[in-house]
XYZ file of C-alpha atoms in Angstrom:
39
model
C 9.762 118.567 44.980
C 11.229 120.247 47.712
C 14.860 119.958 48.558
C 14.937 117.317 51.757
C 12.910 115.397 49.793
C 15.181 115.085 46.815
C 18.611 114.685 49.265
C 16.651 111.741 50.905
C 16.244 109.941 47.793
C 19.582 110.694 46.311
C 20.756 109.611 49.976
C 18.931 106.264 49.833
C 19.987 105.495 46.342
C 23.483 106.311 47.190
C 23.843 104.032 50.001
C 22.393 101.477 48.582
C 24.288 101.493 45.481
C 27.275 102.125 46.479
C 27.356 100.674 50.359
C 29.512 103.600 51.029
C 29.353 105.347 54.886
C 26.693 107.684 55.377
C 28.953 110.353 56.009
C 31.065 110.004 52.433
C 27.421 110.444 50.957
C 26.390 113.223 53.022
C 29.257 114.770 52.098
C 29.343 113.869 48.552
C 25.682 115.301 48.358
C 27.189 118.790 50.323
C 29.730 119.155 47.573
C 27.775 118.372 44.879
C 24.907 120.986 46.095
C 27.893 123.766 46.966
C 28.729 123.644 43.215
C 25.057 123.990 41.874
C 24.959 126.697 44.179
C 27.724 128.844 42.767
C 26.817 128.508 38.996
């Protein structure tokens, strides 16, 4: 599973679930992967 791959489904699901704007996901998914980068 490379990592587009996985943001693209977590960005589909995301939208769909939660019909927010693409850019709070996109950012949501940026925070989310800065913090699993620093640990």
């Amino acid at each position: 599973m490379d990592f587009e791959d996985e943001l693209y489904k977590e960005f589909s699901k995301q939208c769909i679930d939660a019909e927010k704007t693409k850019s709070e996901v996109v950012r949501g998914l940026v925070q989310d992967w800065l913090t699993e980068s620093e640990e």
